[in-house]
Amino acid sequence: MMSSPNECVPSPKPVARSSAHSSAQLPSSAEVVVVGAGPTGSAAAIHAARAGLDVVLLDSQVFPRDKTCGDGLTPRAIAELRRLGLADAILGRTRNRGLKLHGFGGSITALWPSGPFPSEGSAMPRTELDAFLLDAAREAGAKVFDGVPVVGVERGSISKAGAGAGVPGVTGVTVKPGDETSTHHIRTRWLLVADGVRSVVGKQLGRTWHRDSVFGVAARSYVDVRADASAGADDEWIHSHLELRGADGQTHPGYGWIFPLGDGRANLGCGALATASRPARANVKKLLRDYHGQVRGAWSMGEPEMVTSALLPMGGAVSNVAGSNWALLGDAACLVNPLNGEGIDYGMESARLAVELISAIGAGRDGLTHAWPALLQRHYGEGFSLARKLALTLTYPKFLPAVGPMTIGAPWGEPLMGVAARLMGNLVAEEDRDAVARLWKAAGRASLGFDGIAGRKPWA
Ligand SMILES: Cc1cc2nc3c(=O)[nH]c(=O)nc-3n(C[C@H](O)[C@H](O)[C@H](O)COP(=O)(O)OP(=O)(O)OC[C@H]3O[C@@H](n4cnc5c(N)ncnc54)[C@H](O)[C@@H]3O)c2cc1C
């Protein structure tokens, strides 16, 4: 497991803020402007501030704010939080050792694999996690402004920013704080866009999300879990149900999750995969209530509260993710694993990689335009290309009901699902040399090669 530098940050607790910032408080320029203060944007601001850059972090909402999510932090996320020096504070609240997969007549426990990633995970409501990361960004030296939406990007020659003559790029952003009627401009040398799934700022820069590739639609809720319930007391595992039955008794293509939060509650949710031509048939909020009915007894659960749903952009299915001095990160760059719906980890990883890249290359004539998608492809291209093909099979309504009984409940279920948990979590590292890792990487290479000939590579 990785060492934990700077693990002296206070425990996460939301800081109550009453109002948005005003124009008078905003600077007129910064070396780096980060749009969006989810885990991606806050991680980018922390890395940039620690690299000695003058950073402004902007979010349209006033924190603490909710974000529809399963709140799960798998080993990849813990690894990234460790790099930021923030993991222990989060693991101190709750930590889990792996995944219990249920359905099709069985239950299987898969420990988080040991290896390059930590073998522990956690879960924390996003209201708290995101406020915690935002505070860490401020402590790292970023100038943080919440309640300040970015409403426009200004383009022009960035030669004056030291990038060579006549290079087109982004010269600044326009913001419109709180209820103010007037706008305010912030000039910048670098723009990092982490404004989430719909990425309005990304769209202004030319982002195109390809929904012919697989994406997710999911709902989450919070439920009280009685501490003396046999399953509910068991916070050491996160749970995933692969067999979801609607009120009609039919199996629905989708999956459910229960992520204990360590405070007597769990995040209970469910999701389904879809493409533009095969939209999810299930209403996920309704499916969530059916799922709750299925599991509430074993967990002595209360009623689902704060039920919300949202889309998950997956597998790098997006074009135009960078220009000479700007880049899209996290959900804005569709950095969600199609096989398990995690995006917090990839968002934070992309934040680190982007800051390393801008520190290394300078804006130059081409700058980030090709370097950024190429870097994303190097790190995630093979895994995401393969994952989105496998995930696509789950959009066929008859696939899971047909194949499911041959998995968890079967005699070979235990070893099979152990491997599946590792692959679904994309917990195969570059240095892994075992047979499963070699097979997975070879399949990933073939899949990416196929995309290059007959499809669209991630981020292309
Ligand atoms: C139901 C559901 C369950 C999920 N479960 C998990 C899970 O268990 N684990 C996991 O790892 N991932 C999960 N995900 C995915 C995860 O939520 C996202 O991948 C993650 O939030 C991405 O972080 P981000 O910082 O890129 O974007 P976000 O968290 O969406 O943050 C974007 C920020 O940008 C701000 N913003 C938007 N527009 C502007 C603007 N114009 N100006 C300024 N600010 C702006 C928003 O206010 C927001 O704060 C789930 C997603 C869903 C929908």
PDB file of N, CA, C and O in Angstrom, residues 82-110:
ATOM      1  N   ARG A  82      -4.981   9.088  -1.024  1.00  0.00           N
ATOM      2  CA  ARG A  82      -3.694   8.986  -0.323  1.00  0.00           C
ATOM      3  C   ARG A  82      -2.676   9.945  -0.919  1.00  0.00           C
ATOM      4  O   ARG A  82      -1.938  10.602  -0.220  1.00  0.00           O
ATOM      5  N   ARG A  83      -2.646   9.989  -2.242  1.00  0.00           N
ATOM      6  CA  ARG A  83      -1.718  10.919  -2.917  1.00  0.00           C
ATOM      7  C   ARG A  83      -1.981  12.349  -2.467  1.00  0.00           C
ATOM      8  O   ARG A  83      -1.077  13.163  -2.398  1.00  0.00           O
ATOM      9  N   LEU A  84      -3.269  12.652  -2.213  1.00  0.00           N
ATOM     10  CA  LEU A  84      -3.623  14.002  -1.768  1.00  0.00           C
ATOM     11  C   LEU A  84      -3.403  14.180  -0.274  1.00  0.00           C
ATOM     12  O   LEU A  84      -3.539  15.279   0.251  1.00  0.00           O
ATOM     13  N   GLY A  85      -3.093  13.075   0.425  1.00  0.00           N
ATOM     14  CA  GLY A  85      -2.906  13.139   1.876  1.00  0.00           C
ATOM     15  C   GLY A  85      -4.219  13.198   2.629  1.00  0.00           C
ATOM     16  O   GLY A  85      -4.268  13.681   3.764  1.00  0.00           O
ATOM     17  N   LEU A  86      -5.301  12.702   2.025  1.00  0.00           N
ATOM     18  CA  LEU A  86      -6.623  12.857   2.641  1.00  0.00           C
ATOM     19  C   LEU A  86      -7.310  11.535   2.964  1.00  0.00           C
ATOM     20  O   LEU A  86      -8.436  11.519   3.446  1.00  0.00           O
ATOM     21  N   ALA A  87      -6.636  10.405   2.699  1.00  0.00           N
ATOM     22  CA  ALA A  87      -7.336   9.116   2.806  1.00  0.00           C
ATOM     23  C   ALA A  87      -7.657   8.742   4.249  1.00  0.00           C
ATOM     24  O   ALA A  87      -8.753   8.244   4.530  1.00  0.00           O
ATOM     25  N   ASP A  88      -6.735   8.971   5.172  1.00  0.00           N
ATOM     26  CA  ASP A  88      -6.953   8.469   6.531  1.00  0.00           C
ATOM     27  C   ASP A  88      -8.177   9.107   7.183  1.00  0.00           C
ATOM     28  O   ASP A  88      -8.916   8.446   7.912  1.00  0.00           O
ATOM     29  N   ALA A  89      -8.375  10.400   6.907  1.00  0.00           N
ATOM     30  CA  ALA A  89      -9.522  11.093   7.494  1.00  0.00           C
ATOM     31  C   ALA A  89     -10.823  10.441   7.020  1.00  0.00           C
ATOM     32  O   ALA A  89     -11.797  10.358   7.771  1.00  0.00           O
ATOM     33  N   ILE A  90     -10.824   9.965   5.792  1.00  0.00           N
ATOM     34  CA  ILE A  90     -12.038   9.357   5.234  1.00  0.00           C
ATOM     35  C   ILE A  90     -12.179   7.909   5.702  1.00  0.00           C
ATOM     36  O   ILE A  90     -13.254   7.473   6.136  1.00  0.00           O
ATOM     37  N   LEU A  91     -11.064   7.169   5.679  1.00  0.00           N
ATOM     38  CA  LEU A  91     -11.111   5.778   6.143  1.00  0.00           C
ATOM     39  C   LEU A  91     -11.447   5.712   7.629  1.00  0.00           C
ATOM     40  O   LEU A  91     -11.984   4.708   8.112  1.00  0.00           O
ATOM     41  N   GLY A  92     -11.127   6.771   8.364  1.00  0.00           N
ATOM     42  CA  GLY A  92     -11.436   6.815   9.795  1.00  0.00           C
ATOM     43  C   GLY A  92     -12.928   6.754  10.046  1.00  0.00           C
ATOM     44  O   GLY A  92     -13.376   6.346  11.120  1.00  0.00           O
ATOM     45  N   ARG A  93     -13.713   7.154   9.058  1.00  0.00           N
ATOM     46  CA  ARG A  93     -15.177   7.133   9.215  1.00  0.00           C
ATOM     47  C   ARG A  93     -15.734   5.742   8.953  1.00  0.00           C
ATOM     48  O   ARG A  93     -16.534   5.210   9.710  1.00  0.00           O
ATOM     49  N   THR A  94     -15.343   5.170   7.862  1.00  0.00           N
ATOM     50  CA  THR A  94     -15.712   3.780   7.592  1.00  0.00           C
ATOM     51  C   THR A  94     -14.745   3.230   6.542  1.00  0.00           C
ATOM     52  O   THR A  94     -14.257   3.964   5.697  1.00  0.00           O
ATOM     53  N   ARG A  95     -14.451   1.941   6.689  1.00  0.00           N
ATOM     54  CA  ARG A  95     -13.585   1.316   5.682  1.00  0.00           C
ATOM     55  C   ARG A  95     -14.140  -0.054   5.362  1.00  0.00           C
ATOM     56  O   ARG A  95     -14.721  -0.713   6.218  1.00  0.00           O
ATOM     57  N   ASN A  96     -14.023  -0.464   4.103  1.00  0.00           N
ATOM     58  CA  ASN A  96     -14.513  -1.800   3.751  1.00  0.00           C
ATOM     59  C   ASN A  96     -13.417  -2.607   3.090  1.00  0.00           C
ATOM     60  O   ASN A  96     -12.442  -2.056   2.589  1.00  0.00           O
ATOM     61  N   ARG A  97     -13.621  -3.934   3.151  1.00  0.00           N
ATOM     62  CA  ARG A  97     -12.555  -4.850   2.702  1.00  0.00           C
ATOM     63  C   ARG A  97     -12.837  -5.465   1.341  1.00  0.00           C
ATOM     64  O   ARG A  97     -12.025  -6.208   0.810  1.00  0.00           O
ATOM     65  N   GLY A  98     -14.008  -5.213   0.815  1.00  0.00           N
ATOM     66  CA  GLY A  98     -14.316  -5.806  -0.484  1.00  0.00           C
ATOM     67  C   GLY A  98     -15.794  -5.725  -0.793  1.00  0.00           C
ATOM     68  O   GLY A  98     -16.544  -4.964  -0.176  1.00  0.00           O
ATOM     69  N   LEU A  99     -16.153  -6.565  -1.734  1.00  0.00           N
ATOM     70  CA  LEU A  99     -17.469  -6.489  -2.345  1.00  0.00           C
ATOM     71  C   LEU A  99     -18.202  -7.805  -2.134  1.00  0.00           C
ATOM     72  O   LEU A  99     -17.623  -8.872  -2.341  1.00  0.00           O
ATOM     73  N   LYS A 100     -19.472  -7.708  -1.714  1.00  0.00           N
ATOM     74  CA  LYS A 100     -20.306  -8.917  -1.704  1.00  0.00           C
ATOM     75  C   LYS A 100     -21.259  -8.826  -2.877  1.00  0.00           C
ATOM     76  O   LYS A 100     -22.007  -7.842  -2.988  1.00  0.00           O
ATOM     77  N   LEU A 101     -21.198  -9.826  -3.719  1.00  0.00           N
ATOM     78  CA  LEU A 101     -22.076  -9.863  -4.895  1.00  0.00           C
ATOM     79  C   LEU A 101     -23.217 -10.830  -4.615  1.00  0.00           C
ATOM     80  O   LEU A 101     -22.983 -11.942  -4.140  1.00  0.00           O
ATOM     81  N   HIS A 102     -24.444 -10.398  -4.870  1.00  0.00           N
ATOM     82  CA  HIS A 102     -25.614 -11.237  -4.588  1.00  0.00           C
ATOM     83  C   HIS A 102     -26.458 -11.427  -5.839  1.00  0.00           C
ATOM     84  O   HIS A 102     -26.488 -10.558  -6.707  1.00  0.00           O
ATOM     85  N   GLY A 103     -27.154 -12.535  -5.882  1.00  0.00           N
ATOM     86  CA  GLY A 103     -28.120 -12.758  -6.964  1.00  0.00           C
ATOM     87  C   GLY A 103     -28.035 -14.162  -7.503  1.00  0.00           C
ATOM     88  O   GLY A 103     -27.096 -14.903  -7.228  1.00  0.00           O
ATOM     89  N   PHE A 104     -29.062 -14.542  -8.277  1.00  0.00           N
ATOM     90  CA  PHE A 104     -29.096 -15.829  -8.960  1.00  0.00           C
ATOM     91  C   PHE A 104     -28.795 -16.997  -8.016  1.00  0.00           C
ATOM     92  O   PHE A 104     -27.974 -17.872  -8.301  1.00  0.00           O
ATOM     93  N   GLY A 105     -29.399 -16.913  -6.847  1.00  0.00           N
ATOM     94  CA  GLY A 105     -29.330 -18.030  -5.906  1.00  0.00           C
ATOM     95  C   GLY A 105     -28.061 -18.091  -5.096  1.00  0.00           C
ATOM     96  O   GLY A 105     -27.769 -19.114  -4.475  1.00  0.00           O
ATOM     97  N   GLY A 106     -27.293 -17.063  -5.053  1.00  0.00           N
ATOM     98  CA  GLY A 106     -26.063 -17.126  -4.251  1.00  0.00           C
ATOM     99  C   GLY A 106     -25.559 -15.766  -3.836  1.00  0.00           C
ATOM    100  O   GLY A 106     -26.090 -14.723  -4.222  1.00  0.00           O
ATOM    101  N   SER A 107     -24.517 -15.799  -2.990  1.00  0.00           N
ATOM    102  CA  SER A 107     -23.803 -14.593  -2.564  1.00  0.00           C
ATOM    103  C   SER A 107     -22.334 -14.943  -2.524  1.00  0.00           C
ATOM    104  O   SER A 107     -21.956 -16.029  -2.068  1.00  0.00           O
ATOM    105  N   ILE A 108     -21.530 -14.034  -2.990  1.00  0.00           N
ATOM    106  CA  ILE A 108     -20.084 -14.294  -3.031  1.00  0.00           C
ATOM    107  C   ILE A 108     -19.352 -13.101  -2.463  1.00  0.00           C
ATOM    108  O   ILE A 108     -19.707 -11.945  -2.743  1.00  0.00           O
ATOM    109  N   THR A 109     -18.333 -13.362  -1.666  1.00  0.00           N
ATOM    110  CA  THR A 109     -17.544 -12.273  -1.103  1.00  0.00           C
ATOM    111  C   THR A 109     -16.219 -12.193  -1.842  1.00  0.00           C
ATOM    112  O   THR A 109     -15.496 -13.181  -1.938  1.00  0.00           O
ATOM    113  N   ALA A 110     -15.927 -11.026  -2.373  1.00  0.00           N
ATOM    114  CA  ALA A 110     -14.649 -10.831  -3.072  1.00  0.00           C
ATOM    115  C   ALA A 110     -13.867  -9.739  -2.344  1.00  0.00           C
ATOM    116  O   ALA A 110     -14.305  -8.589  -2.297  1.00  0.00           O
TER     117      ALA A 110
END
